[in-house]
XYZ file of C-alpha atoms in Angstrom:
498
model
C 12.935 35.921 -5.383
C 15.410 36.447 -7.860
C 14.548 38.701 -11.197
C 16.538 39.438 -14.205
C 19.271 42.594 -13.795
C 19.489 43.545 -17.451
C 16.309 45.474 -17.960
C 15.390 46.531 -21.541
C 13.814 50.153 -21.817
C 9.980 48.758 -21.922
C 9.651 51.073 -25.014
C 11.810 49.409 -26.809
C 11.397 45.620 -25.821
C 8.962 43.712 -28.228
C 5.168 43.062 -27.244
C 5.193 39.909 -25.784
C 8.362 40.724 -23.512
C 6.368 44.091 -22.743
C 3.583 42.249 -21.616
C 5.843 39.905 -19.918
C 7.123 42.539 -17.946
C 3.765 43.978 -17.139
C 2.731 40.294 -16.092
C 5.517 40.186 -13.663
C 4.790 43.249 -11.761
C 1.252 41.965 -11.498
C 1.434 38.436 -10.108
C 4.853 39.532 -8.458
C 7.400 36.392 -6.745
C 4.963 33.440 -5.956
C 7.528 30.798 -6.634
C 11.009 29.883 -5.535
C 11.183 27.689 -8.777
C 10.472 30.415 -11.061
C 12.035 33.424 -12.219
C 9.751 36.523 -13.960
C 12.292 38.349 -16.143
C 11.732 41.475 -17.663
C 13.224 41.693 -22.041
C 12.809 37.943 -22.571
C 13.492 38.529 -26.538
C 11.303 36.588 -28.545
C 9.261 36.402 -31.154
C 5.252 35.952 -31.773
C 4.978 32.496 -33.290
C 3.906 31.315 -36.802
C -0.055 31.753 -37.081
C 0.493 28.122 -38.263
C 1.684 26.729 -35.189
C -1.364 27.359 -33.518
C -0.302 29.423 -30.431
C 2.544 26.947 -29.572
C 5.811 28.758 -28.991
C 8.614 26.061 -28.662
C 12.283 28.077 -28.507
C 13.505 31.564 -28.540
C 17.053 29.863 -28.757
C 17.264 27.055 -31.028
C 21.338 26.437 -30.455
C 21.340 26.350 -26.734
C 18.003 24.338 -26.730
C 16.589 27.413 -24.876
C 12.579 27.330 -24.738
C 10.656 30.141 -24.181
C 8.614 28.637 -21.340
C 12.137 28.041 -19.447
C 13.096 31.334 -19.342
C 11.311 32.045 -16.533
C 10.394 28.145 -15.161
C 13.948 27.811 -14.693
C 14.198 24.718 -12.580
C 12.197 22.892 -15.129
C 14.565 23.950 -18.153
C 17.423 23.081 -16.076
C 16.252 19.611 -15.774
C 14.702 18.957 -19.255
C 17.397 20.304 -21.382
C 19.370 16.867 -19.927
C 16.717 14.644 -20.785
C 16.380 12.588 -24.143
C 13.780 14.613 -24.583
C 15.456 17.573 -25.041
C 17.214 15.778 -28.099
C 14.393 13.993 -29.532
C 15.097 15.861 -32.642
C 18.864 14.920 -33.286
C 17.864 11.747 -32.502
C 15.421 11.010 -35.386
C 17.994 12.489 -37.722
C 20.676 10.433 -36.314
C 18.980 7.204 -36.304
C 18.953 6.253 -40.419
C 15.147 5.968 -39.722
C 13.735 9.583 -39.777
C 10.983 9.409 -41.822
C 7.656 11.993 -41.732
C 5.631 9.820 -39.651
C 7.913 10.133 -36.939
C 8.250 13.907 -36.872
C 4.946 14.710 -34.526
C 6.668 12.863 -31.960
C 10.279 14.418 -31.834
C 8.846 17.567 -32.258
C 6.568 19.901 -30.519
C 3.203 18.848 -31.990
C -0.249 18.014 -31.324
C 0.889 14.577 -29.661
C 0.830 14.458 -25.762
C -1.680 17.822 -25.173
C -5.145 18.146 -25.853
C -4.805 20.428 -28.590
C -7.586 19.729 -30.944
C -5.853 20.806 -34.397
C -3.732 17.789 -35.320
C -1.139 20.766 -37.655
C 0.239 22.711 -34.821
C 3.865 23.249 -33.736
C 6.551 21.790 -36.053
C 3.233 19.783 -38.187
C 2.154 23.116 -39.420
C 5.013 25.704 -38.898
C 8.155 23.404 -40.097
C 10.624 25.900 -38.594
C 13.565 24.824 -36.396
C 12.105 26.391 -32.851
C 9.929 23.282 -32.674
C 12.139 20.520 -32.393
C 12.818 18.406 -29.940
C 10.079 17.249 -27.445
C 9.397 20.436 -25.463
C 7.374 22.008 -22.485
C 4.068 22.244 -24.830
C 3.986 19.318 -25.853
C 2.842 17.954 -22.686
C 1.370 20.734 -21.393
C -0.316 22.574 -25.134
C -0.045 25.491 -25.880
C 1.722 28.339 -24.227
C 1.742 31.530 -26.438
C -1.157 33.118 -24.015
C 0.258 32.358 -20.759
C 4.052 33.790 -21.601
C 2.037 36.575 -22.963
C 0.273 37.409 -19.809
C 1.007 34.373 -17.126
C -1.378 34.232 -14.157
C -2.820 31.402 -12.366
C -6.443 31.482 -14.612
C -4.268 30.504 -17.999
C -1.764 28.126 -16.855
C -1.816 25.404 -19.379
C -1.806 22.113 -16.832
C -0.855 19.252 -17.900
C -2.821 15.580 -17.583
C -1.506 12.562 -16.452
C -4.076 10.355 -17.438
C -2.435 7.509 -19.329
C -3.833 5.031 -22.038
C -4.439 3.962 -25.164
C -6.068 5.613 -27.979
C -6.231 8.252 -25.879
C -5.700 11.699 -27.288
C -3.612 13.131 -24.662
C -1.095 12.420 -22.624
C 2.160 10.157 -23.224
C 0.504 7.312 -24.952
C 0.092 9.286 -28.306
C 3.755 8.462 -28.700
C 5.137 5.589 -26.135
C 3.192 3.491 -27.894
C 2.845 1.272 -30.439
C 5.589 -1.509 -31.825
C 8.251 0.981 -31.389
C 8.200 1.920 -27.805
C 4.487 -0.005 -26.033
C 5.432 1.607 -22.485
C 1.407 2.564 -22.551
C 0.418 -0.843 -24.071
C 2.338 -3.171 -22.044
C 1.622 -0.851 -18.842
C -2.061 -1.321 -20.046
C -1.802 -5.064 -19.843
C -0.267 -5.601 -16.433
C -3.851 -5.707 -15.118
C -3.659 -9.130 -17.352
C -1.086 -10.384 -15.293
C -2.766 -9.402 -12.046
C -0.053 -6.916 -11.727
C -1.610 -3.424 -9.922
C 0.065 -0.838 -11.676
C -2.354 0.029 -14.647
C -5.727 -0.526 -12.467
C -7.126 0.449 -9.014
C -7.437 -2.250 -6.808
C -11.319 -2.362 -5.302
C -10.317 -3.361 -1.778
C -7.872 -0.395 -1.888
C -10.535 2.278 -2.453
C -12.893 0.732 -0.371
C -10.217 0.371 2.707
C -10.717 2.816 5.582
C -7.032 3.114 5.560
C -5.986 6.583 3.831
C -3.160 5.327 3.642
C -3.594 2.963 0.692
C -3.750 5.956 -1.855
C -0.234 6.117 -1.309
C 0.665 3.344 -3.364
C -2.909 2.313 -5.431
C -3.162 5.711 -7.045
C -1.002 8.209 -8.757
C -2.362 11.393 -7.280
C -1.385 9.320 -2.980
C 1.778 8.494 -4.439
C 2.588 11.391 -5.961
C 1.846 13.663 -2.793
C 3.645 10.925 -0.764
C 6.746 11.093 -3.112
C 6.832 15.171 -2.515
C 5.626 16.254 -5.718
C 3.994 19.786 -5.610
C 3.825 20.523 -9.098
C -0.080 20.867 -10.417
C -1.424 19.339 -13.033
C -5.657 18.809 -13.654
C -6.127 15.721 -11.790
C -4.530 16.524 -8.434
C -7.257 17.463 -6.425
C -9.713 15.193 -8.187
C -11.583 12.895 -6.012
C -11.351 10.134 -8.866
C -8.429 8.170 -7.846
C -5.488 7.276 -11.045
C -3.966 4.197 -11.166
C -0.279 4.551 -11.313
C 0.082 6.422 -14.497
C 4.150 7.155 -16.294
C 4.322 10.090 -13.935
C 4.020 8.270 -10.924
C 7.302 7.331 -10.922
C 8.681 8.961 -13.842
C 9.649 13.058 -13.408
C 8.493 14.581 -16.931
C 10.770 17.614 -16.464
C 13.595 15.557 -15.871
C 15.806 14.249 -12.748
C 19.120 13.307 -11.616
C 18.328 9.440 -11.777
C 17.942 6.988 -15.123
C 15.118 7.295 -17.138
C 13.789 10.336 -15.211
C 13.071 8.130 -12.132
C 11.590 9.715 -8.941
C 13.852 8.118 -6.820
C 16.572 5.333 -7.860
C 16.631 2.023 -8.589
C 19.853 0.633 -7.496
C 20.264 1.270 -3.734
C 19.244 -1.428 -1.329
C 17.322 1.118 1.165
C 14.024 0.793 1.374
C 12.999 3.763 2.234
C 14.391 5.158 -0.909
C 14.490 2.887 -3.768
C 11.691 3.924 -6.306
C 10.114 0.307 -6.089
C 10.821 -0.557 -2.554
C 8.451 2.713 -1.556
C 5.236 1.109 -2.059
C 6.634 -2.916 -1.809
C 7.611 -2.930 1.918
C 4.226 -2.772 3.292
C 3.824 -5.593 6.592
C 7.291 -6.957 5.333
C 7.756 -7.924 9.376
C 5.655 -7.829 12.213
C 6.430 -4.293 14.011
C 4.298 -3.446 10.899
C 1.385 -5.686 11.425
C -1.561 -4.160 13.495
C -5.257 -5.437 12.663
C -3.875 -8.775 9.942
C -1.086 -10.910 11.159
C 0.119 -11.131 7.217
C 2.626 -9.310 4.468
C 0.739 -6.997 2.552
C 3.738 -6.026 -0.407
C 7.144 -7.033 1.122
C 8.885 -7.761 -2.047
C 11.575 -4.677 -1.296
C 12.508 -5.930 2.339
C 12.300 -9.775 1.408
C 14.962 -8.949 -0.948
C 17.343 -7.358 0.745
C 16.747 -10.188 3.830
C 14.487 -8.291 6.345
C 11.324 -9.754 5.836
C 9.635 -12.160 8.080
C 9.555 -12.591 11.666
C 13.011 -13.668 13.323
C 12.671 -16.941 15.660
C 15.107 -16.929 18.440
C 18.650 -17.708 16.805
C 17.749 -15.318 13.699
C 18.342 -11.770 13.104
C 17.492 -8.764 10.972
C 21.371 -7.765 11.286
C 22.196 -11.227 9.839
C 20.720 -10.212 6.202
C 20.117 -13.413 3.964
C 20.419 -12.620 0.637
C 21.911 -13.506 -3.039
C 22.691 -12.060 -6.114
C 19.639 -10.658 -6.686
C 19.943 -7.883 -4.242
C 23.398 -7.789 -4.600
C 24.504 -4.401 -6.426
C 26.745 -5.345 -8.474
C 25.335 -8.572 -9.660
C 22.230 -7.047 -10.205
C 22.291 -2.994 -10.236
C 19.026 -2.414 -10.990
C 17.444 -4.809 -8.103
C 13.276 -4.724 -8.757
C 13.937 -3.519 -12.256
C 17.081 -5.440 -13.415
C 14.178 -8.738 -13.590
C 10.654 -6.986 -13.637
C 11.681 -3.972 -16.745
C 14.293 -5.684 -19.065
C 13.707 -4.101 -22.524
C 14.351 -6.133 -25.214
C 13.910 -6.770 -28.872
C 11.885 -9.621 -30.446
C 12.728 -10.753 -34.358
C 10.953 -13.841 -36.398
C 13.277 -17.016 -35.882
C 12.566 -17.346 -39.677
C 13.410 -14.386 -41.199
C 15.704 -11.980 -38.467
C 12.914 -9.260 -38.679
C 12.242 -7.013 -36.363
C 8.605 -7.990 -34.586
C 8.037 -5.932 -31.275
C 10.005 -4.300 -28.910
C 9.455 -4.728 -24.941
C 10.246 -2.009 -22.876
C 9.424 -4.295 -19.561
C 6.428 -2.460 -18.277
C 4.428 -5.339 -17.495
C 6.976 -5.694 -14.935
C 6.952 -9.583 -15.328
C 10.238 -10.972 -14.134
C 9.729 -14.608 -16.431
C 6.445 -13.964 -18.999
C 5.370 -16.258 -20.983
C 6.098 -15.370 -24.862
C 5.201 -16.547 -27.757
C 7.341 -18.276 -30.994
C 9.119 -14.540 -31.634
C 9.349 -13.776 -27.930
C 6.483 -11.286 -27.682
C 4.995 -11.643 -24.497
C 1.213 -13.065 -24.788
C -1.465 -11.396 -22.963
C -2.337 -14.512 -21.075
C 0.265 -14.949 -18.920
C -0.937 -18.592 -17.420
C 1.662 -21.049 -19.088
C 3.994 -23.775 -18.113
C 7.303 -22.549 -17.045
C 8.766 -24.031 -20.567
C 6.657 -21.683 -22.284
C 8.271 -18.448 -20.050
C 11.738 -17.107 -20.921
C 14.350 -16.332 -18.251
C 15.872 -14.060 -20.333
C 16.008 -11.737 -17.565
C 17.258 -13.648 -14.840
C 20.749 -13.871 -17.709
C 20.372 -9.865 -18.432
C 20.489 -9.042 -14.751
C 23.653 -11.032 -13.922
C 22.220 -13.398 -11.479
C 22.272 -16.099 -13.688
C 25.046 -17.778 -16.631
C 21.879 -18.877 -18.761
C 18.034 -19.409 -18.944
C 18.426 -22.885 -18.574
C 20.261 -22.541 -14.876
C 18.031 -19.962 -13.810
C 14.882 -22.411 -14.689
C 16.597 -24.709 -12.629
C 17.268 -22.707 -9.850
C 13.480 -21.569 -9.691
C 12.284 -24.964 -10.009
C 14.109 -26.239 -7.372
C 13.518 -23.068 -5.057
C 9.635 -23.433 -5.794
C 9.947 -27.782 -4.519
C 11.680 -26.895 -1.252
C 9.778 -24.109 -0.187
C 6.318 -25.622 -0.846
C 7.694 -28.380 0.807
C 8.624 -26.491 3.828
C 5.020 -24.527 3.696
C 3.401 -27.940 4.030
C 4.931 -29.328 7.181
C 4.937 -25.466 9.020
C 1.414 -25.177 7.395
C 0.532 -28.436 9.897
C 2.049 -27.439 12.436
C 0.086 -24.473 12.750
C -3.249 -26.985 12.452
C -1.625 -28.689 15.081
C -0.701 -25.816 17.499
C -4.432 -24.594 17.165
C -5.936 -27.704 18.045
C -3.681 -27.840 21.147
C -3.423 -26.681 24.966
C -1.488 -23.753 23.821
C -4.293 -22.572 20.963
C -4.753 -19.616 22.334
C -1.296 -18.687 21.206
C -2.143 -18.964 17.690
C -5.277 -16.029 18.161
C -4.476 -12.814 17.070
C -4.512 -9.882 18.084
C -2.778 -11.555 21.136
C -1.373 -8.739 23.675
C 2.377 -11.323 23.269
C 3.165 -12.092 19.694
C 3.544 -15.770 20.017
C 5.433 -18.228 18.161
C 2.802 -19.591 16.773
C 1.905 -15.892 14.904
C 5.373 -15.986 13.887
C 5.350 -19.089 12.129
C 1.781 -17.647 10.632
C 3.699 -14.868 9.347
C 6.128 -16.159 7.816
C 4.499 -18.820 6.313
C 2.080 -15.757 4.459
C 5.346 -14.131 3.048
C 6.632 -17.553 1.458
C 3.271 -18.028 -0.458
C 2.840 -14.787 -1.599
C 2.310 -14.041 -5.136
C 6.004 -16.845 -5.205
C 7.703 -14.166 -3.204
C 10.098 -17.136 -2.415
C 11.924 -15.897 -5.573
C 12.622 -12.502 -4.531
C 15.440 -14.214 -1.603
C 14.666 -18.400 -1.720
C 17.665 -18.052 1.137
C 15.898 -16.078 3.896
C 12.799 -17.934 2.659
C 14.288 -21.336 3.696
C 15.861 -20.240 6.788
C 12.876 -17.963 8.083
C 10.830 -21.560 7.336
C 13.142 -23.812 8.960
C 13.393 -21.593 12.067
C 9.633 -21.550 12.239
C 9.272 -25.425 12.091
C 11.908 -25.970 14.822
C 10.597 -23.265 17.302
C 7.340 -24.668 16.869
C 8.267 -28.508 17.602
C 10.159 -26.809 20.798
C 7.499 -24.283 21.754
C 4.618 -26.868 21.237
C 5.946 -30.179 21.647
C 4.550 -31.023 18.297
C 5.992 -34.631 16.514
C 7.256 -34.249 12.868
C 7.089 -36.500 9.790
C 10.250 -38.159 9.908
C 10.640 -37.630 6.013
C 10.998 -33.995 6.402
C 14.191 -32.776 5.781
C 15.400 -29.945 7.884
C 18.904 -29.842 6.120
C 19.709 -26.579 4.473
C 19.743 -26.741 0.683
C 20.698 -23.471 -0.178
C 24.242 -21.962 0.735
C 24.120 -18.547 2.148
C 24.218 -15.724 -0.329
C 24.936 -17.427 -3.440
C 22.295 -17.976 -5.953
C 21.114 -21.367 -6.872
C 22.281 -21.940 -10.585
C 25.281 -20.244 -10.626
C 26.889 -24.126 -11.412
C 25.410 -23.289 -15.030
C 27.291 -19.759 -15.753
């Protein structure tokens, strides 16, 4: 473990670096990510601010809690956290009201006093968005840090809640917490605990239907006070967001714009039974949004393969850069038509590709509307699409031909069961049979419209189906059906109207 050089003679080093010092020789090197140094020079804060601390080096956006957690500083000082402060005064908009949350303050910890930090003090060392503000006070712990007085931080996200990030992303200025709240209204998972998930005798399912799985599944060792609790989180900011900071946009986990599964922040949880090497006791997709994308979804009939991706602009990189989150967390400004004023902001974290709004282009809370009622704003901000008109087009006519397809593979499968060969269509079945195949894929077309993700391999993982099954089974087809192509390999639909 690495420890400061410079030593200050103890006598003449001030109290809390004394104690510091004392602290280090104590606890000694339990942590590659921090450093103990010895002369740490600052100062006792204001008995204003309440115990809160905030910088010893206001210039070099040094805080006193990074001088010995290191990594963390390292990290934060790039974030727009760490200029929160500048900011507000840059902005023409820096008003009082706005102070608590580009400063250290009472907002985002459970400190009880509401004037603490810059509220109370008013002095330069707490601005900007710092360690305590998250985590609360720190003034005993740098005093005399040992594991009893570390001031953990909670994740626990909503709203009206007195801790945690929704006392500032919030509000008609930046709703992250309000619109994340809603998603349960949209039958979206994110902001709510799915019952069949905690229930399931799979362990696996925390992984992805609570913060605390995911977060141990991501890699995250960092504590905080509900990691070891046996109540399960929904996925809260910090599930995929990295408070202190990380080399990817927005203080992602992971990033958003590369095509592997395995390592896109979305695709980690939405690639569950994508294909059938992953199915073992329900011959269905679970979440295979990620794969289905990038055209390696489904089961591949004889004539198909996985090395033969199908896909359009929408997984295409530099069409779309963002992938998941260049449709399902556009941010964007609403005004009234009337006037030009601003009305609400969305920040996307619904994570509704095409919502339904309503005259202002605020998204409602019901989200059951007719498609003229939803904007496709996104589908134009991504790049996919030259307007909202095409891409309404395009989905339209996606949604006709695959429900048409789903209806003639759908009775096949009727067919197939009722025949000589219905044993093929049981499962689990020691040979994974055409007839499970078509099953399959016929589940990842209807789910939750995942024929928009890639209407391409949608069409051709349908068409395949339908002809191996008239081959395999001898089964007749209506003679309206039409097994022509309508979409042209990896071009979207629409792209007539750019």
């Amino acid at each position: 473990m690495t420890k400061a050089l410079n030593r200050a003679p103890i006598a003449s080093m001030p109290a809390v670096a004394y104690l510091l010092v004392v602290a280090s020789m104590m606890i000694g090197c339990t942590n590659e990510k921090i450093v103990y140094r010895s002369g740490t020079n600052f100062t006792a804060p204001p008995t204003a601010a309440k115990n809160f601390i905030g910088y010893y080096d206001v210039a070099n956006k040094q805080t006193v809690c990074g001088s010995c957690h290191v990594d963390y500083q390292r990290r934060w000082v790039e974030t727009k956290h760490a200029r929160a402060w500048g900011d507000l005064q840059g902005s023409g908009f820096a008003v009082g009201t706005c102070e608590a949350c580009h400063s250290v303050s009472d907002r985002g910890n459970a400190a009880i006093d509401t004037a603490v930090g810059y509220r109370s003090a008013k002095v330069s060392r707490y601005y900007d968005v710092q360690c305590e503000n998250c985590h609360g006070a720190g003034f005993t712990h740098a005093s005399r840090p040992n594991s009893s007085n570390r001031p953990l931080v909670s994740i626990r996200v909503d709203t009206g809640l007195k801790n945690g990030c929704g006392e500032c992303h919030t509000g008609t200025h930046s709703p992250f917490v309000d619109e994340w709240r809603l998603a349960n209204a949209a039958g979206l998972s994110h902001s709510h605990i799915q019952a069949g998930a905690k229930s399931s005798t799979d362990p696996t399912c925390k992984n992805c239907h609570s913060a605390q799985g995911a977060l141990k599944a991501f890699g995250v060792t960092e504590n905080y006070l509900q990691r070891d609790s046996t109540e399960w989180l929904p996925n809260v900011c910090a599930t995929c967001h990295d408070p202190h900071g990380s080399d990817n946009t927005h203080q992602l986990r992971f990033p958003i714009s590369t095509t592997d599964v395995d390592q896109n922040l979305c695709m980690k949880c939405h690639q569950r039974r994508a294909d059938p090497s992953q199915v073992t006791t329900r011959n269905s997709v679970h979440s295979p949004e990620g794969p289905t994308l990038v055209g390696l979804a489904g089961w591949f009939p004889p004539g198909m393969s996985a090395s033969d991706s199908i896909f359009g602009t929408h997984a295409s990189t530099d069409k779309n850069p963002r992938l998941c989150a260049g449709c399902h967390v556009y941010r964007y400004t609403a005004t009234d038509k009337a006037t030009g004023n601003f009305t609400f902001q969305s920040t996307g974290h619904r994570f509704i590709a095409v919502p339904c709004v309503d005259a202002t282009g605020q998204p409602l809370v019901n989200q059951t509307c007719a498609d003229s009622v939803k904007t496709f704003r996104t589908c134009v901000n991504s790049g996919c699409h030259g307007s909202e008109v095409a891409a309404r087009s395009a989905f339209n006519t996606a949604e006709l031909r695959t429900t048409t397809l789903e209806t003639t593979l759908s009775g096949l499968i009727t067919q197939a069961k009722a025949g000589p060969k219905s044993a093929e269509c049981s499962f689990p079945n020691p040979i994974y049979s055409t007839c499970n195949g078509a099953a399959f894929n016929l589940s990842l077309s209807q789910k939750e419209a995942s024929f928009v993700h890639n209407p391409f391999l949608i069409e051709q993982l349908l068409l395949a189906s339908i002809n191996q099954m008239k081959t395999d089974y001898n089964l007749p087809l209506a003679a309206n059906v039409n097994l022509t192509p309508m979409f042209r390999k990896g071009v979207m639909l629409g792209e007539g109207g750019r």
